[in-house]
Amino acid sequence: MKWLNRITGRAVAEIPSIVAFHEMDTWLEKVSELLFRGLGTNTMALYEEIADKREELKQYISELRNAEPKADMPAQITKIGLLSRDKMVKLLYSLCDKIVIPSQTDYKTVLDFHNMAYHSIESVLAKIFKNIYYVRSLFPDEVREVEANLNQLRDILDRLIAPMKGKETKVIDLSRVHALIQRIREQMAEIESEKEKIRAEEEERAAIKHEIELSERKLQVIEEEAEWKRLKEYEAELTAIGEELNTLRQDINNLFTPLQKPLSLLKKQDRTGRINLSPTVRTVITSILSSPVQALNEDIEDYLRSIRAVILEMDALKERTRDRALKWIDHLLNTDTDLSGIRARYELLSSMAEEVRSKLSALEITKEKEGLEHAITAARGQLTRLDDLIAKRRRGIESQEKELVANEILLQKELEEITGKRIEVKFE
């Protein structure tokens, strides 16, 4: 049955058909007053009764705490009863502290207060039930007064929510609306918070972009200076030397590639103890396997001869592998290979590269250029990070706004169900 059955005629007309979202609490309070007529009027009087009963309970608790036990009780009952009395007094005082009278009389406040107070009373009774016999045996009158007071408190609490009896479904629906309103408020706050963060991040992004533009303009100014021409010449020279070095390095690696397999086998057999290499040969083999360029020093010919002798003397390799290794070592030792010439060319190019690098580092413009380029690279990295973060936030906002719209539509449907007429909520 729609709530229209309870809110009829002039009462329905009194409910505004248009309500601003920020005024929803006031609007719902008016609706709840129409639903639970007499709630506000009776509540204040019942609040006063509860407050009086609470003070009365404190008095009874004090009397129980200070009472003397009956003298004719067995010692064991007296001992248990006194200990239980102390626990009971503590629990009852705690109950009094929890019963704080609200200042509001709306249905939600009344219902929450009723549930809290009623649950607290039931909880205290459950805790003292086990040993109340012993306390009652020692202090029958005082316990009787406390129990009567608690029962009276429960009766008043029942009268407090009497206007809501039979309307539990309405209470649940109103509670659901309150929860929905709270969720919408939270979503609005979350969306606004994310938008504020985006605004701050976009300001930061604009500042970083401005810094990049300034650095790029400074680079353009540098490029117009005479020293810039020398810098570019050195860089071009260094690039050319570097390319030749790379080619030569690859050629050197290729020279020793056919020896990789046999040398690896020799190293493995030396490690397992099958053969015993001299420290010098062991070092040379490791050097050739790890870095042929570094192995290509002035003693490389002698080292290759030492390796050749090891291969001949030790039965460590299969015949086919051994023959190939010996043939290639002979090829390297052949004067046509000119290992010393290759080594000399590599050393010359390395020296030339180092000299050009020294010239580059000596230019003031180099440090300035590198500093600007580093700053630009770092700033672009920051821009990428900010762009990713902003994009992520916008996707999150888009998702939240879809959920918000769905909740706003749901809220209007819930309100129309409550009132039985179309309700327009202004969310601006």
Short mmCIF file of C-alpha atoms in Angstrom, two decimals:
data_model
loop_
_atom_site.label_atom_id
_atom_site.label_comp_id
_atom_site.label_asym_id
_atom_site.label_seq_id
_atom_site.Cartn_x
_atom_site.Cartn_y
_atom_site.Cartn_z
CA MET A 1 0.00 0.00 0.00
CA LYS A 2 1.38 3.37 -0.96
CA TRP A 3 2.07 5.95 1.66
CA LEU A 4 -0.56 8.08 -0.01
CA ASN A 5 -3.06 6.15 2.09
CA ARG A 6 -1.57 7.83 5.17
CA ILE A 7 -0.73 11.19 3.69
CA THR A 8 -3.91 12.41 2.09
CA GLY A 9 -5.74 15.52 1.09
CA ARG A 10 -4.37 18.80 2.36
CA ALA A 11 -1.38 17.03 3.94
CA VAL A 12 -0.12 15.94 0.52
CA ALA A 13 -0.60 19.43 -0.83
CA GLU A 14 1.50 20.80 2.02
CA ILE A 15 4.51 18.80 0.88
CA PRO A 16 6.58 20.87 -1.61
CA SER A 17 6.81 19.26 -5.05
CA ILE A 18 10.18 20.87 -5.68
CA VAL A 19 12.98 20.56 -3.16
CA ALA A 20 16.63 21.54 -3.27
CA PHE A 21 18.91 18.65 -2.42
CA HIS A 22 20.62 20.61 0.35
CA GLU A 23 17.19 21.04 2.00
CA MET A 24 16.32 17.34 1.95
CA ASP A 25 16.68 16.93 5.73
CA THR A 26 14.07 19.62 6.40
CA TRP A 27 11.78 18.21 3.72
CA LEU A 28 12.01 14.68 5.15
CA GLU A 29 11.39 15.98 8.65
CA LYS A 30 8.12 17.51 7.43
CA VAL A 31 7.13 14.24 5.75
CA SER A 32 7.94 12.21 8.86
CA GLU A 33 5.83 14.59 10.97
CA LEU A 34 2.89 13.84 8.70
CA LEU A 35 3.57 10.11 8.87
CA PHE A 36 4.05 9.89 12.61
CA ARG A 37 1.57 12.41 13.93
CA GLY A 38 1.96 13.16 17.61
CA LEU A 39 5.52 11.89 17.69
CA GLY A 40 7.09 15.29 18.30
CA THR A 41 4.44 16.37 20.82
CA ASN A 42 4.64 13.26 23.00
CA THR A 43 8.37 12.68 22.65
CA MET A 44 9.54 15.61 24.80
CA ALA A 45 7.27 14.53 27.66
CA LEU A 46 8.53 10.95 27.42
CA TYR A 47 12.13 12.19 27.26
CA GLU A 48 11.49 13.91 30.60
CA GLU A 49 10.02 10.73 32.08
CA ILE A 50 13.06 8.75 30.96
CA ALA A 51 15.39 11.37 32.45
CA ASP A 52 13.50 11.21 35.76
CA LYS A 53 13.64 7.42 35.78
CA ARG A 54 17.35 7.52 35.05
CA GLU A 55 17.95 9.78 38.06
CA GLU A 56 15.72 7.55 40.16
CA LEU A 57 17.75 4.54 39.02
CA LYS A 58 20.96 6.27 40.12
CA GLN A 59 19.45 6.71 43.57
CA TYR A 60 18.49 3.04 43.76
CA ILE A 61 21.98 2.05 42.59
CA SER A 62 23.49 4.18 45.35
CA GLU A 63 21.23 2.53 47.93
CA LEU A 64 22.21 -0.92 46.65
CA ARG A 65 25.90 -0.05 46.76
CA ASN A 66 25.72 1.20 50.37
CA ALA A 67 23.30 -1.44 51.73
CA GLU A 68 24.40 -3.86 54.45
CA PRO A 69 23.86 -7.58 53.71
CA LYS A 70 21.51 -9.71 55.78
CA ALA A 71 23.40 -11.12 58.73
CA ASP A 72 21.93 -14.62 58.65
CA MET A 73 23.24 -15.52 55.18
CA PRO A 74 25.86 -18.28 54.76
CA ALA A 75 29.37 -16.98 54.31
CA GLN A 76 29.76 -18.40 50.79
CA ILE A 77 26.54 -16.76 49.55
CA THR A 78 27.55 -13.50 51.23
CA LYS A 79 30.95 -13.56 49.51
CA ILE A 80 29.51 -14.29 46.06
CA GLY A 81 26.66 -11.83 46.61
CA LEU A 82 28.96 -8.94 47.56
CA LEU A 83 31.21 -9.53 44.54
CA SER A 84 28.18 -9.78 42.27
CA ARG A 85 26.71 -6.61 43.85
CA ASP A 86 29.87 -4.67 42.93
CA LYS A 87 29.72 -5.86 39.32
CA MET A 88 26.00 -5.12 39.15
CA VAL A 89 26.49 -1.58 40.48
CA LYS A 90 29.23 -0.94 37.93
CA LEU A 91 27.05 -2.19 35.06
CA LEU A 92 24.05 -0.13 36.18
CA TYR A 93 26.06 3.08 36.47
CA SER A 94 27.43 2.41 32.98
CA LEU A 95 23.84 2.02 31.75
CA CYS A 96 22.90 5.41 33.22
CA ASP A 97 25.83 7.02 31.43
CA LYS A 98 24.68 5.54 28.11
CA ILE A 99 21.11 6.86 28.41
CA VAL A 100 21.74 10.35 27.06
CA ILE A 101 18.49 12.15 26.22
CA PRO A 102 18.48 13.49 22.61
CA SER A 103 17.59 17.08 21.78
CA GLN A 104 15.78 16.11 18.56
CA THR A 105 12.35 14.52 18.27
CA ASP A 106 12.37 13.33 14.66
CA TYR A 107 11.56 9.69 14.00
CA LYS A 108 15.13 8.68 13.21
CA THR A 109 16.55 10.19 16.39
CA VAL A 110 13.75 8.67 18.46
CA LEU A 111 14.18 5.25 16.87
CA ASP A 112 17.97 5.27 17.27
CA PHE A 113 17.67 6.36 20.89
CA HIS A 114 15.05 3.70 21.62
CA ASN A 115 17.15 0.93 20.06
CA MET A 116 20.30 2.02 21.90
CA ALA A 117 18.61 2.38 25.31
CA TYR A 118 16.54 -0.80 25.00
CA HIS A 119 19.54 -2.84 23.88
CA SER A 120 21.65 -1.44 26.73
CA ILE A 121 19.02 -2.41 29.32
CA GLU A 122 18.68 -5.92 27.89
CA SER A 123 22.45 -6.30 27.79
CA VAL A 124 22.79 -5.31 31.47
CA LEU A 125 20.01 -7.67 32.53
CA ALA A 126 21.63 -10.53 30.63
CA LYS A 127 24.99 -9.91 32.31
CA ILE A 128 23.62 -9.73 35.87
CA PHE A 129 21.11 -12.56 35.48
CA LYS A 130 23.61 -15.33 36.31
CA ASN A 131 24.39 -14.13 39.84
CA ILE A 132 21.37 -11.94 40.62
CA TYR A 133 20.06 -14.66 42.96
CA TYR A 134 22.97 -14.06 45.34
CA VAL A 135 22.54 -10.27 45.24
CA ARG A 136 18.79 -10.58 45.76
CA SER A 137 19.39 -12.90 48.70
CA LEU A 138 21.50 -10.24 50.44
CA PHE A 139 19.62 -7.11 49.31
CA PRO A 140 16.06 -8.10 48.34
CA ASP A 141 14.45 -4.64 48.70
CA GLU A 142 17.19 -2.77 46.82
CA VAL A 143 17.25 -5.28 43.96
CA ARG A 144 13.45 -5.18 43.72
CA GLU A 145 13.57 -1.38 43.33
CA VAL A 146 16.23 -1.60 40.61
CA GLU A 147 14.33 -4.27 38.67
CA ALA A 148 11.09 -2.32 38.89
CA ASN A 149 12.84 0.81 37.65
CA LEU A 150 14.34 -1.01 34.66
CA ASN A 151 10.95 -2.44 33.74
CA GLN A 152 9.41 1.04 33.95
CA LEU A 153 12.17 2.37 31.70
CA ARG A 154 11.39 -0.31 29.13
CA ASP A 155 7.69 0.57 29.27
CA ILE A 156 8.43 4.25 28.63
CA LEU A 157 10.71 3.33 25.74
CA ASP A 158 7.90 1.26 24.21
CA ARG A 159 5.52 4.23 24.55
CA LEU A 160 8.18 6.41 22.92
CA ILE A 161 7.95 4.53 19.62
CA ALA A 162 4.24 3.76 19.84
CA PRO A 163 3.41 6.25 17.01
CA MET A 164 5.66 4.16 14.75
CA LYS A 165 4.06 0.83 15.58
CA GLY A 166 2.57 -0.80 12.50
CA LYS A 167 4.61 1.50 10.27
CA GLU A 168 7.85 -0.45 10.35
CA THR A 169 7.94 -0.62 6.54
CA LYS A 170 7.73 3.17 6.37
CA VAL A 171 10.52 3.48 8.89
CA ILE A 172 12.67 1.12 6.84
CA ASP A 173 11.89 3.05 3.64
CA LEU A 174 12.69 6.37 5.27
CA SER A 175 15.91 4.94 6.65
CA ARG A 176 16.79 3.74 3.16
CA VAL A 177 16.14 7.23 1.80
CA HIS A 178 18.35 8.77 4.48
CA ALA A 179 21.12 6.31 3.61
CA LEU A 180 20.70 7.09 -0.09
CA ILE A 181 20.91 10.82 0.58
CA GLN A 182 24.05 10.29 2.62
CA ARG A 183 25.59 8.23 -0.18
CA ILE A 184 24.76 10.94 -2.74
CA ARG A 185 26.38 13.56 -0.51
CA GLU A 186 29.48 11.41 -0.16
CA GLN A 187 29.63 10.88 -3.93
CA MET A 188 29.26 14.62 -4.57
CA ALA A 189 32.05 15.34 -2.09
CA GLU A 190 34.29 12.66 -3.61
CA ILE A 191 33.70 13.96 -7.14
CA GLU A 192 34.37 17.56 -6.09
CA SER A 193 37.51 16.47 -4.25
CA GLU A 194 38.80 14.66 -7.36
CA LYS A 195 37.97 17.67 -9.55
CA GLU A 196 39.85 19.94 -7.16
CA LYS A 197 42.86 17.63 -7.38
CA ILE A 198 42.65 17.72 -11.18
CA ARG A 199 42.56 21.53 -11.12
CA ALA A 200 45.68 21.58 -8.93
CA GLU A 201 47.42 19.02 -11.15
CA GLU A 202 46.52 20.94 -14.30
CA GLU A 203 48.01 24.08 -12.76
CA GLU A 204 51.14 22.09 -11.95
CA ARG A 205 51.15 20.75 -15.51
CA ALA A 206 50.89 24.24 -16.97
CA ALA A 207 53.80 25.40 -14.81
CA ILE A 208 55.96 22.45 -15.91
CA LYS A 209 55.06 23.03 -19.56
CA HIS A 210 56.07 26.67 -19.15
CA GLU A 211 59.42 25.55 -17.71
CA ILE A 212 59.96 23.27 -20.72
CA GLU A 213 59.22 26.12 -23.11
CA LEU A 214 61.69 28.37 -21.29
CA SER A 215 64.39 25.68 -21.43
CA GLU A 216 63.74 25.07 -25.13
CA ARG A 217 64.03 28.81 -25.83
CA LYS A 218 67.32 28.87 -23.93
CA LEU A 219 68.54 25.97 -26.09
CA GLN A 220 67.60 27.93 -29.20
CA VAL A 221 69.62 30.89 -27.93
CA ILE A 222 72.59 28.60 -27.27
CA GLU A 223 72.37 27.22 -30.81
CA GLU A 224 72.92 30.71 -32.17
CA GLU A 225 76.22 31.12 -30.32
CA ALA A 226 79.59 30.52 -32.04
CA GLU A 227 80.55 27.92 -29.47
CA TRP A 228 77.54 25.88 -30.50
CA LYS A 229 79.11 25.22 -33.91
CA ARG A 230 82.22 23.76 -32.29
CA LEU A 231 80.05 21.64 -30.01
CA LYS A 232 78.14 20.17 -32.96
CA GLU A 233 81.43 19.49 -34.80
CA TYR A 234 82.82 17.66 -31.78
CA GLU A 235 79.59 15.69 -31.37
CA ALA A 236 79.64 14.69 -35.05
CA GLU A 237 83.30 13.68 -34.77
CA LEU A 238 82.58 11.68 -31.61
CA THR A 239 79.65 9.95 -33.31
CA ALA A 240 81.80 8.97 -36.29
CA ILE A 241 84.56 7.64 -34.04
CA GLY A 242 81.99 5.78 -31.96
CA GLU A 243 80.53 4.11 -35.05
CA GLU A 244 83.98 3.00 -36.22
CA LEU A 245 84.77 1.72 -32.72
CA ASN A 246 81.56 -0.28 -32.66
CA THR A 247 82.36 -1.79 -36.05
CA LEU A 248 85.89 -2.63 -34.96
CA ARG A 249 84.61 -4.08 -31.68
CA GLN A 250 82.25 -6.34 -33.62
CA ASP A 251 85.10 -7.39 -35.91
CA ILE A 252 87.23 -8.28 -32.87
CA ASN A 253 84.37 -10.31 -31.39
CA ASN A 254 84.01 -12.13 -34.71
CA LEU A 255 87.71 -12.98 -34.66
CA PHE A 256 87.28 -14.95 -31.46
CA THR A 257 83.77 -16.34 -32.04
CA PRO A 258 85.06 -19.67 -33.50
CA LEU A 259 87.02 -20.20 -30.26
CA GLN A 260 84.03 -19.70 -27.94
CA LYS A 261 82.98 -23.37 -27.89
CA PRO A 262 86.41 -25.00 -27.46
CA LEU A 263 87.52 -22.44 -24.86
CA SER A 264 84.27 -22.93 -22.93
CA LEU A 265 84.89 -26.70 -22.92
CA LEU A 266 88.46 -26.20 -21.68
CA LYS A 267 87.24 -23.90 -18.92
CA LYS A 268 84.57 -26.39 -17.86
CA GLN A 269 87.01 -29.32 -17.78
CA ASP A 270 89.49 -27.24 -15.79
CA ARG A 271 86.76 -26.40 -13.29
CA THR A 272 85.76 -30.06 -12.90
CA GLY A 273 89.41 -31.16 -12.50
CA ARG A 274 89.64 -33.22 -15.67
CA ILE A 275 92.49 -30.98 -16.88
CA ASN A 276 94.70 -28.54 -15.01
CA LEU A 277 95.29 -25.18 -16.71
CA SER A 278 98.00 -22.79 -15.61
CA PRO A 279 96.78 -19.56 -13.95
CA THR A 280 97.91 -17.55 -16.98
CA VAL A 281 96.03 -19.68 -19.50
CA ARG A 282 92.99 -19.82 -17.23
CA THR A 283 92.94 -15.99 -17.04
CA VAL A 284 93.38 -15.61 -20.81
CA ILE A 285 90.54 -18.01 -21.58
CA THR A 286 88.23 -16.18 -19.16
CA SER A 287 89.20 -12.85 -20.71
CA ILE A 288 88.57 -14.00 -24.29
CA LEU A 289 85.19 -15.50 -23.35
CA SER A 290 84.00 -12.44 -21.42
CA SER A 291 85.54 -9.58 -23.44
CA PRO A 292 87.59 -10.26 -26.58
CA VAL A 293 88.32 -6.53 -26.88
CA GLN A 294 89.97 -6.48 -23.46
CA ALA A 295 91.87 -9.67 -24.27
CA LEU A 296 93.37 -8.07 -27.37
CA ASN A 297 96.47 -6.65 -25.67
CA GLU A 298 100.15 -6.73 -26.62
CA ASP A 299 100.53 -10.31 -25.31
CA ILE A 300 97.61 -11.81 -27.23
CA GLU A 301 99.87 -13.70 -29.66
CA ASP A 302 101.77 -15.36 -26.80
CA TYR A 303 98.50 -16.18 -25.07
CA LEU A 304 97.10 -17.80 -28.21
CA ARG A 305 100.26 -19.90 -28.57
CA SER A 306 99.88 -21.02 -24.93
CA ILE A 307 96.27 -22.06 -25.60
CA ARG A 308 97.37 -23.85 -28.77
CA ALA A 309 99.96 -25.80 -26.80
CA VAL A 310 97.37 -26.80 -24.19
CA ILE A 311 95.02 -28.07 -26.90
CA LEU A 312 97.81 -30.11 -28.47
CA GLU A 313 99.18 -31.52 -25.23
CA MET A 314 95.91 -32.32 -23.46
CA ASP A 315 93.37 -34.78 -24.74
CA ALA A 316 90.57 -32.48 -23.64
CA LEU A 317 88.65 -31.91 -26.88
CA LYS A 318 87.14 -34.11 -29.51
CA GLU A 319 89.27 -34.41 -32.62
CA ARG A 320 86.97 -32.35 -34.83
CA THR A 321 86.63 -29.55 -32.28
CA ARG A 322 90.36 -29.64 -31.58
CA ASP A 323 91.30 -29.41 -35.27
CA ARG A 324 88.96 -26.48 -35.86
CA ALA A 325 90.32 -24.63 -32.84
CA LEU A 326 93.93 -25.20 -33.88
CA LYS A 327 93.19 -24.13 -37.43
CA TRP A 328 91.55 -20.90 -36.26
CA ILE A 329 94.35 -20.08 -33.81
CA ASP A 330 96.85 -20.56 -36.67
CA HIS A 331 94.72 -18.20 -38.74
CA LEU A 332 94.80 -15.56 -35.98
CA LEU A 333 98.56 -15.92 -35.59
CA ASN A 334 99.05 -15.53 -39.32
CA THR A 335 100.59 -12.19 -40.18
CA ASP A 336 97.72 -11.43 -42.58
CA THR A 337 95.32 -11.15 -39.62
CA ASP A 338 97.48 -8.38 -38.12
CA LEU A 339 96.22 -8.58 -34.53
CA SER A 340 98.71 -5.93 -33.50
CA GLY A 341 97.38 -3.59 -36.19
CA ILE A 342 93.78 -4.18 -35.08
CA ARG A 343 94.81 -3.55 -31.49
CA ALA A 344 96.65 -0.37 -32.43
CA ARG A 345 93.67 0.93 -34.42
CA TYR A 346 91.30 0.24 -31.53
CA GLU A 347 93.58 2.01 -29.06
CA LEU A 348 93.95 4.96 -31.44
CA LEU A 349 90.20 5.33 -31.90
CA SER A 350 89.62 5.03 -28.14
CA SER A 351 92.23 7.72 -27.54
CA MET A 352 90.68 9.96 -30.20
CA ALA A 353 87.22 9.52 -28.64
CA GLU A 354 88.55 10.40 -25.20
CA GLU A 355 90.27 13.49 -26.62
CA VAL A 356 87.07 14.69 -28.30
CA ARG A 357 85.11 14.05 -25.11
CA SER A 358 87.63 16.16 -23.21
CA LYS A 359 87.18 18.97 -25.72
CA LEU A 360 83.42 18.70 -25.37
CA SER A 361 83.52 18.77 -21.59
CA ALA A 362 85.81 21.80 -21.72
CA LEU A 363 83.15 23.81 -23.53
CA GLU A 364 80.99 25.85 -21.14
CA ILE A 365 78.12 25.46 -23.54
CA THR A 366 78.24 21.68 -23.11
CA LYS A 367 77.37 21.81 -19.43
CA GLU A 368 74.63 24.34 -20.08
CA LYS A 369 73.22 22.28 -22.95
CA GLU A 370 73.31 19.04 -20.94
CA GLY A 371 71.69 20.76 -17.96
CA LEU A 372 68.87 22.12 -20.11
CA GLU A 373 68.34 18.81 -21.90
CA HIS A 374 68.28 16.96 -18.58
CA ALA A 375 65.77 19.46 -17.20
CA ILE A 376 63.58 19.10 -20.29
CA THR A 377 63.68 15.29 -20.13
CA ALA A 378 62.82 15.27 -16.42
CA ALA A 379 60.01 17.78 -16.94
CA ARG A 380 58.53 15.74 -19.79
CA GLY A 381 58.60 12.72 -17.51
CA GLN A 382 56.64 14.72 -14.94
CA LEU A 383 54.14 15.73 -17.64
CA THR A 384 53.63 12.10 -18.61
CA ARG A 385 53.08 11.15 -14.97
CA LEU A 386 50.59 13.99 -14.47
CA ASP A 387 48.76 13.19 -17.71
CA ASP A 388 48.36 9.56 -16.63
CA LEU A 389 47.18 10.62 -13.17
CA ILE A 390 44.70 13.18 -14.54
CA ALA A 391 43.35 10.66 -17.06
CA LYS A 392 42.90 8.10 -14.27
CA ARG A 393 41.06 10.64 -12.10
CA ARG A 394 38.78 11.61 -14.99
CA ARG A 395 37.90 7.98 -15.62
CA GLY A 396 37.12 7.63 -11.92
CA ILE A 397 34.96 10.77 -11.96
CA GLU A 398 33.10 9.52 -15.02
CA SER A 399 32.31 6.26 -13.25
CA GLN A 400 31.27 8.06 -10.05
CA GLU A 401 29.05 10.49 -11.97
CA LYS A 402 27.23 7.60 -13.65
CA GLU A 403 26.59 6.03 -10.25
CA LEU A 404 25.55 9.44 -8.88
CA VAL A 405 23.00 9.97 -11.66
CA ALA A 406 21.58 6.51 -11.01
CA ASN A 407 21.26 7.29 -7.29
CA GLU A 408 19.64 10.67 -8.00
CA ILE A 409 17.03 8.97 -10.19
CA LEU A 410 16.49 6.32 -7.51
CA LEU A 411 16.06 9.00 -4.85
CA GLN A 412 13.33 10.77 -6.81
CA LYS A 413 11.50 7.46 -7.28
CA GLU A 414 11.74 6.74 -3.55
CA LEU A 415 10.39 10.21 -2.70
CA GLU A 416 7.50 9.82 -5.13
CA GLU A 417 6.66 6.49 -3.50
CA ILE A 418 6.68 8.17 -0.09
CA THR A 419 4.44 11.09 -1.06
CA GLY A 420 2.33 9.59 -3.83
CA LYS A 421 3.11 12.49 -6.14
CA ARG A 422 5.91 13.63 -8.43
CA ILE A 423 8.82 15.20 -6.54
CA GLU A 424 11.51 17.16 -8.35
CA VAL A 425 14.86 17.37 -6.58
CA LYS A 426 17.19 20.20 -7.59
CA PHE A 427 20.74 18.89 -7.37
CA GLU A 428 22.53 22.07 -8.45
#
